[in-house]
Every structure is written in C-alpha cells, then in structure tokens.
N, CA and C atoms as an extended XYZ file, in Angstrom:
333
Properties=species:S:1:pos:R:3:atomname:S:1:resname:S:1:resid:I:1 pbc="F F F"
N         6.071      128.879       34.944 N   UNK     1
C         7.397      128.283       34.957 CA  UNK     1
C         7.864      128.173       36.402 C   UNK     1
N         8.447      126.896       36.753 N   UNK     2
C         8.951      127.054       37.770 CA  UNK     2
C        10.907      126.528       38.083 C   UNK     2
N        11.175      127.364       38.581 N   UNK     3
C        12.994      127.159       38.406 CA  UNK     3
C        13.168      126.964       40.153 C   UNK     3
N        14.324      126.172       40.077 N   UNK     4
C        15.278      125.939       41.405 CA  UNK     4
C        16.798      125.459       40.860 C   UNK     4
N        17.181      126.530       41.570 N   UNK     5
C        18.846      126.093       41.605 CA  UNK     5
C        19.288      125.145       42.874 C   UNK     5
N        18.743      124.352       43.998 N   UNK     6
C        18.710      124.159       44.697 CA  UNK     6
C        18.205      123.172       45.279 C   UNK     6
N        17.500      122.637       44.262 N   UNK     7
C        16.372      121.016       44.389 CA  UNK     7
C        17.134      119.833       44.724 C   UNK     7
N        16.506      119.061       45.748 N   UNK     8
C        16.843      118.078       46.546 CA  UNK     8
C        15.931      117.343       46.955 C   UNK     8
N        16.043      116.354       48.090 N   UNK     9
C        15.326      115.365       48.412 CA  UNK     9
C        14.364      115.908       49.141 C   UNK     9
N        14.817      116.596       49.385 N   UNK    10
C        13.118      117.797       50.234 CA  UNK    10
C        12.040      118.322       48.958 C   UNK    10
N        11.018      117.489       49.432 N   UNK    11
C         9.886      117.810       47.779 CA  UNK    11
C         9.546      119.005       48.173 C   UNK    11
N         9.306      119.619       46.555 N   UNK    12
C         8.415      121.203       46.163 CA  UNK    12
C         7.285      120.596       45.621 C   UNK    12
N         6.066      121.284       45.941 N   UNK    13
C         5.211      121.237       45.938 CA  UNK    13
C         5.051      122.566       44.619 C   UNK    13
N         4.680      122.041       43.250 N   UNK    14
C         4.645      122.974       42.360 CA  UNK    14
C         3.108      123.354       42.212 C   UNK    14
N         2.154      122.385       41.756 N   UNK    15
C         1.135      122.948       41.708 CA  UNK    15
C         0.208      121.960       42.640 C   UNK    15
N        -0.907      122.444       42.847 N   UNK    16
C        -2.045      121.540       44.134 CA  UNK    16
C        -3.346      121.340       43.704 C   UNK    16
N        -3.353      121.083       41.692 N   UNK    17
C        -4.252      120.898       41.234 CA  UNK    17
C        -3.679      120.318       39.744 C   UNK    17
N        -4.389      120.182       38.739 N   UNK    18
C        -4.032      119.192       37.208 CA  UNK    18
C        -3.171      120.172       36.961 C   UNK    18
N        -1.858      119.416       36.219 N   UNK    19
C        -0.966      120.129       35.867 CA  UNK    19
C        -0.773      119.849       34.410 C   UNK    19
N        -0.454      119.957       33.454 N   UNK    20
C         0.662      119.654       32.421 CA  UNK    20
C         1.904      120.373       32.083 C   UNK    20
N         2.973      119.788       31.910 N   UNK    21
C         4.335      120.344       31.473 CA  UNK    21
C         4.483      119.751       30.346 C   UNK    21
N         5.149      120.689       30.139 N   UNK    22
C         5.592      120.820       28.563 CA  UNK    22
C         6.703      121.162       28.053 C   UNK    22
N         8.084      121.377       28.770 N   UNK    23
C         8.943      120.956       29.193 CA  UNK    23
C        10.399      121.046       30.449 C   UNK    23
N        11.450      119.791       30.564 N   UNK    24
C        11.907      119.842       31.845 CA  UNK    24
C        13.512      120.201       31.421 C   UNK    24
N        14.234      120.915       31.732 N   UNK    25
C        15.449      120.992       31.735 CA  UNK    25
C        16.267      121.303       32.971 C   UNK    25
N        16.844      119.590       33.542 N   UNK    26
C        17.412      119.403       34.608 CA  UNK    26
C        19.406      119.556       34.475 C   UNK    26
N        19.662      119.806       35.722 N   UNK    27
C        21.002      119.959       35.612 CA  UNK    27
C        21.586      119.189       36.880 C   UNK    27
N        22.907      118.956       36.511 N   UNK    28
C        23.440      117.836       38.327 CA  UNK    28
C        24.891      118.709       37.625 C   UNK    28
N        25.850      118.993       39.018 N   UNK    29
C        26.967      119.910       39.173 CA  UNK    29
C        27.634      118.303       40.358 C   UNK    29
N        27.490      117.194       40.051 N   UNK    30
C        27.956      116.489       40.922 CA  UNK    30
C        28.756      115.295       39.777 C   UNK    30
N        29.900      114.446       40.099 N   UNK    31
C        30.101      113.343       39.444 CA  UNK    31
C        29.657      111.894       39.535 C   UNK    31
N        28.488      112.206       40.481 N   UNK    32
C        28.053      110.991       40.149 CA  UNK    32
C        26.069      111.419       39.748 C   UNK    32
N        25.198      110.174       38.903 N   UNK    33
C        23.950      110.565       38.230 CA  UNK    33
C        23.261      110.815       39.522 C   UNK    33
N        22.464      111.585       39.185 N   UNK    34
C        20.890      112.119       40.265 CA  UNK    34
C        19.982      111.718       39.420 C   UNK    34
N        18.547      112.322       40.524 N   UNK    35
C        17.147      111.247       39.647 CA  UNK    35
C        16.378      112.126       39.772 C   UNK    35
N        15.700      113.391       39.486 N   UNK    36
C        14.091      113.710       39.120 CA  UNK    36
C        12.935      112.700       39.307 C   UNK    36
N        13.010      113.258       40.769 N   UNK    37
C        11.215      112.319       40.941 CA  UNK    37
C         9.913      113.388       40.898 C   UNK    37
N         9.367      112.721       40.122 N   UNK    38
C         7.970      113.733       39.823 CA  UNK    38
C         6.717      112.969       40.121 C   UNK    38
N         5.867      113.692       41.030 N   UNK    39
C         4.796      113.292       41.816 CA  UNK    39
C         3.373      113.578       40.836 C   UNK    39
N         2.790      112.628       41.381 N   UNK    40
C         1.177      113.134       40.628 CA  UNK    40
C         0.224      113.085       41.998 C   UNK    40
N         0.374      113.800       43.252 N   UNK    41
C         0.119      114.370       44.633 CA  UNK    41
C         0.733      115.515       45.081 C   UNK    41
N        -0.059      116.035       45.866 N   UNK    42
C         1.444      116.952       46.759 CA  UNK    42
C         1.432      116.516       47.866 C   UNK    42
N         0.983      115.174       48.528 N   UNK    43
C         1.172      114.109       50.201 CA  UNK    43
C         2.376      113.575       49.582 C   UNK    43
N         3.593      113.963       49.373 N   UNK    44
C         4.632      113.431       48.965 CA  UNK    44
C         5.621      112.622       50.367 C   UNK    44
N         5.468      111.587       50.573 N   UNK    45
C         7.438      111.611       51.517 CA  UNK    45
C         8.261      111.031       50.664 C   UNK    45
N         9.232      111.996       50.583 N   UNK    46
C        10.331      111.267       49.567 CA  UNK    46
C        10.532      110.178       50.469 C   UNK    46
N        11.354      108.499       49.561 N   UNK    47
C        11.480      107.756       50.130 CA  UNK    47
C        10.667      106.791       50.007 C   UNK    47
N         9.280      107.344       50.372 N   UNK    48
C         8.229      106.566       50.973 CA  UNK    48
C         6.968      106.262       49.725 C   UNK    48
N         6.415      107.477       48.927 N   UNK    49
C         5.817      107.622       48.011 CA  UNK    49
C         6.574      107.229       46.952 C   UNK    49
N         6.086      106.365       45.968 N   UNK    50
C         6.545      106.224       44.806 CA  UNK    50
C         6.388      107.139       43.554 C   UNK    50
N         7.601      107.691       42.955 N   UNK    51
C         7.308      108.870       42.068 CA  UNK    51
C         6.472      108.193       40.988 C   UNK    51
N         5.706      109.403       40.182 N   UNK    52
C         4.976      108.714       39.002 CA  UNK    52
C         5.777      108.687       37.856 C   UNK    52
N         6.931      109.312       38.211 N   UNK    53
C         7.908      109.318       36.989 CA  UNK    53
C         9.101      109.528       37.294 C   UNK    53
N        10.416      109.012       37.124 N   UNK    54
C        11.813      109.524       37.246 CA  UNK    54
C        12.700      109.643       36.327 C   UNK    54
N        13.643      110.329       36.288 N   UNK    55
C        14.127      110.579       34.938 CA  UNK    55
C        15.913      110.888       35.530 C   UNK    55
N        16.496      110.350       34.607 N   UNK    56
C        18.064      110.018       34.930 CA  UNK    56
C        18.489      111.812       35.204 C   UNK    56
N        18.945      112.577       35.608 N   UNK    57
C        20.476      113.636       35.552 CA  UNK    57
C        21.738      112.823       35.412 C   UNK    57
N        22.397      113.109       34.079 N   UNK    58
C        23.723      112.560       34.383 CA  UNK    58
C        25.059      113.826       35.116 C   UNK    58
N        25.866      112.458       35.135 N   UNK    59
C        26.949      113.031       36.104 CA  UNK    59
C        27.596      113.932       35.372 C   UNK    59
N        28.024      114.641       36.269 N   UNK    60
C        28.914      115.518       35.774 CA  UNK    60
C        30.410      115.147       35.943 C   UNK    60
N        31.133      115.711       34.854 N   UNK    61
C        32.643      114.783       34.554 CA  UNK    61
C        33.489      115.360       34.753 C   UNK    61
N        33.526      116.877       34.945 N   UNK    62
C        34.502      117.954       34.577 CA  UNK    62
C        34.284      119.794       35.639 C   UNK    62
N        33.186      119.299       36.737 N   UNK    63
C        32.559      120.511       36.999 CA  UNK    63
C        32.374      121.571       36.440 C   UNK    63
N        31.872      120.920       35.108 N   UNK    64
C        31.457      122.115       34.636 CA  UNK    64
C        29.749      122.108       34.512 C   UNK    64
N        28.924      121.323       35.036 N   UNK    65
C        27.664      120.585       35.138 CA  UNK    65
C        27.658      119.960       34.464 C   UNK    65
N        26.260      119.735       34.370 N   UNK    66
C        25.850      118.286       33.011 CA  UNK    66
C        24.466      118.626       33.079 C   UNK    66
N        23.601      118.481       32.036 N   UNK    67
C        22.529      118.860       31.908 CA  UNK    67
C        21.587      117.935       30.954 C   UNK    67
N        20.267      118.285       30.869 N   UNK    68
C        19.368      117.048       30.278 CA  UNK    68
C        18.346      117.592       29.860 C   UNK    68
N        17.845      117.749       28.598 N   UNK    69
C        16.544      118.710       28.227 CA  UNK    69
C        15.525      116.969       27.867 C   UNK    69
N        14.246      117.164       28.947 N   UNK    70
C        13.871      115.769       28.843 CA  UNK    70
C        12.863      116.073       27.691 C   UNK    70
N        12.667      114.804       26.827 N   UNK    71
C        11.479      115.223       25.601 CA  UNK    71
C        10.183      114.705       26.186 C   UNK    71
N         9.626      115.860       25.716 N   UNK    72
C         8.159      115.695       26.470 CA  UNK    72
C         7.105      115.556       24.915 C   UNK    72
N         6.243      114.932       24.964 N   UNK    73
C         4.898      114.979       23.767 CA  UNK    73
C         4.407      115.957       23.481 C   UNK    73
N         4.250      116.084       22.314 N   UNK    74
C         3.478      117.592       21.959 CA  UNK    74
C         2.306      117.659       22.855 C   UNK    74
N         1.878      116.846       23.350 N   UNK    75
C         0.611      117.312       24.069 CA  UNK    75
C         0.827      116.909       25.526 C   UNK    75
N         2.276      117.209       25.836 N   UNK    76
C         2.008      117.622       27.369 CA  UNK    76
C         2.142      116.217       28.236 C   UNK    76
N         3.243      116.591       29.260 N   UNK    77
C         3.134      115.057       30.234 CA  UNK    77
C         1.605      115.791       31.396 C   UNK    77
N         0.947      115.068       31.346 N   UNK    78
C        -0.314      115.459       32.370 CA  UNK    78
C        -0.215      114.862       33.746 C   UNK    78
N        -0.570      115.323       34.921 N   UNK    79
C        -0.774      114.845       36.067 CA  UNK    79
C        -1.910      115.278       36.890 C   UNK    79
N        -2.704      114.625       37.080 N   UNK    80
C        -4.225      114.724       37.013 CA  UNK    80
C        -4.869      115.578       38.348 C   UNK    80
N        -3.858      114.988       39.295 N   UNK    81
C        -4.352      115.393       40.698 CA  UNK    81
C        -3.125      116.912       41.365 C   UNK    81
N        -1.695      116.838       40.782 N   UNK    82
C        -1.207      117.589       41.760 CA  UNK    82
C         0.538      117.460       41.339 C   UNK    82
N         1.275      118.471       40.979 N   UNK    83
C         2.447      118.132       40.766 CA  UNK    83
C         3.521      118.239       41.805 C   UNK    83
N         4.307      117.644       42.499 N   UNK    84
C         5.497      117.525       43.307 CA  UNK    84
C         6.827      116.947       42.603 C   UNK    84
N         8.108      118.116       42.848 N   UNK    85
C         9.270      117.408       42.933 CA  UNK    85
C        10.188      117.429       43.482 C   UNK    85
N        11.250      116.185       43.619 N   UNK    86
C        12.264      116.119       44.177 CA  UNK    86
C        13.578      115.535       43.515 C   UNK    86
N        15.247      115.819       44.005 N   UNK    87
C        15.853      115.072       43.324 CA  UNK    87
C        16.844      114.505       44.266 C   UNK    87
N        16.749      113.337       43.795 N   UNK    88
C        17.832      112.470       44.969 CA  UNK    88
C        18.970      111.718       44.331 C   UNK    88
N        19.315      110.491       44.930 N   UNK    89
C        20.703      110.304       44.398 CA  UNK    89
C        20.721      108.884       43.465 C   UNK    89
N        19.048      108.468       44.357 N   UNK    90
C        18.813      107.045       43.024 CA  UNK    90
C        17.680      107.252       42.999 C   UNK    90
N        16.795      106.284       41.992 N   UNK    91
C        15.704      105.890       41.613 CA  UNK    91
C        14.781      106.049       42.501 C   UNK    91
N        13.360      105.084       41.694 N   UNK    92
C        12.502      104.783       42.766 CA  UNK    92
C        12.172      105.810       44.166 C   UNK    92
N        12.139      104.716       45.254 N   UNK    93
C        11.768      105.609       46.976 CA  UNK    93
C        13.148      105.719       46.977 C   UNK    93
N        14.205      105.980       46.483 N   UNK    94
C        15.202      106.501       47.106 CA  UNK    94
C        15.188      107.774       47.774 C   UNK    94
N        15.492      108.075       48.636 N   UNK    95
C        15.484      109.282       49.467 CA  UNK    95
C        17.018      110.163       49.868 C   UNK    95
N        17.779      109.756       49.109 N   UNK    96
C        19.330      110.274       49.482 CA  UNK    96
C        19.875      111.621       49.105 C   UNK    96
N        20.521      112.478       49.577 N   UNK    97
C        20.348      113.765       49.538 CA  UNK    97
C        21.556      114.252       48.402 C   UNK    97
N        21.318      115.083       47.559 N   UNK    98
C        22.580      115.444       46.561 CA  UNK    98
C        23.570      116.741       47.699 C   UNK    98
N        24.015      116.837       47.534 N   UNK    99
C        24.704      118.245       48.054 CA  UNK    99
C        23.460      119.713       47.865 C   UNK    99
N        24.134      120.498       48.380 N   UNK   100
C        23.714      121.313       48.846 CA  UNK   100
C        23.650      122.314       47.285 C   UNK   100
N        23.172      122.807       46.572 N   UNK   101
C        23.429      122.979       45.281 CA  UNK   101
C        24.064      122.363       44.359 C   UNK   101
N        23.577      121.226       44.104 N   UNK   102
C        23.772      120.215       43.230 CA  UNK   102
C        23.423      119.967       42.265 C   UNK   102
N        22.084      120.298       42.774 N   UNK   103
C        21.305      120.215       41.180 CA  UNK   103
C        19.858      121.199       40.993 C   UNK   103
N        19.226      121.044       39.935 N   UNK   104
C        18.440      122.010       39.941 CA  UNK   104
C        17.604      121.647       38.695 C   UNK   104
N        16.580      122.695       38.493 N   UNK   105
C        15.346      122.420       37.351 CA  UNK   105
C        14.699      123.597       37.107 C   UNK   105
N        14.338      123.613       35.570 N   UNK   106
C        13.518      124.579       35.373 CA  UNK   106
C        12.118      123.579       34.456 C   UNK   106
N        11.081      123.985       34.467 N   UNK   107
C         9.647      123.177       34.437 CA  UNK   107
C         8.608      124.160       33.853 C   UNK   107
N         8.589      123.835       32.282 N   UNK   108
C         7.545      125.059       31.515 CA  UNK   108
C         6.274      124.353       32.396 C   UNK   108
N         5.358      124.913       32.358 N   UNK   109
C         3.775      124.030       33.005 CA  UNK   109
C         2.659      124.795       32.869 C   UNK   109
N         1.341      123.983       33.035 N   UNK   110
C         0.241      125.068       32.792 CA  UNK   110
C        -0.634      123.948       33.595 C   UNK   110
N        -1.142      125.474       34.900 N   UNK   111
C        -2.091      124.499       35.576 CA  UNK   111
C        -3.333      124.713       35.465 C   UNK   111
C-alpha cells in the first residue's frame, strides 16, 4: 500500500517494476477539480510525459474535502513496466501545482 497526504505535481515513483492496483482512493481539500496522473515508467516529467491514465478529483465545496474511490476490475489495473504518480490541476501534460496539502492518495498494489 502506498499513502500520501501530500501528492502533487512532483511525481512518486511507487514501484520500478510490473505493478497492479487494485484499488485508488483519492482526495482534493481544494475548490476547484485536480487530476491523478498515473505513469506506466518511472522517467516521468510531469508536464512533459503523457500519463497512461488520469482520473478526475473533484472539488471540494465546503472544506470539508471531497473524495473519489476509483473502480478498478476485478483483475487489477496492470502497468507493465513501472508505476509513477502525480497530481496536478488539469489533465493530460498538465503540470500545475495544487497547494501545498491539497490533495492526497492511498493505492492498494502488488508488485
């Protein structure tokens, strides 16, 4: 398992070999949406590398967070070579930074 209260546009490097997760429960403490970019490398530059997957955080309305349990397949999202993540403020190579504890993730996985 891997958790961050603290995830941002600066990629973590989770695992540096085949991964599968099995599941993601993201959170954003901000009012406007963030993005979960998830790598299938760990040569990540946010920005620059295109994630192999992104997945909405919605906003938060009320500071009280907002949270997102993403559904994953019984058999596992796979990534063949290497898992990396980051979370920024849009899509795609966006590279824009959330605040400073903004948001965060926890990531069941088996490498």
């Amino acid at each position: 398992m891997f958790t961050s209260i603290d995830l941002d546009h600066t990629e973590e490097d989770i695992t540096t070999g085949p991964t599968t997760i099995y599941g993601i429960y993201a959170w954003n403490a901000t009012a406007a949406p963030l993005w979960l970019q998830m790598f299938n490398t760990n040569t990540v530059t946010v920005g620059t590398t295109a994630p192999t997957n992104n997945f909405l955080i919605p906003a938060n309305a009320d500071s009280d967070g907002a949270g997102v349990v993403i559904p994953i397949p019984v058999c596992g999202l796979a990534y063949s070579t290497a898992l990396t993540v980051a979370i920024t403020t849009g899509s795609g190579t966006d590279n824009g930074a959330p605040a400073a504890g903004a948001a965060g993730i926890a990531l069941l996985y088996q490498d």
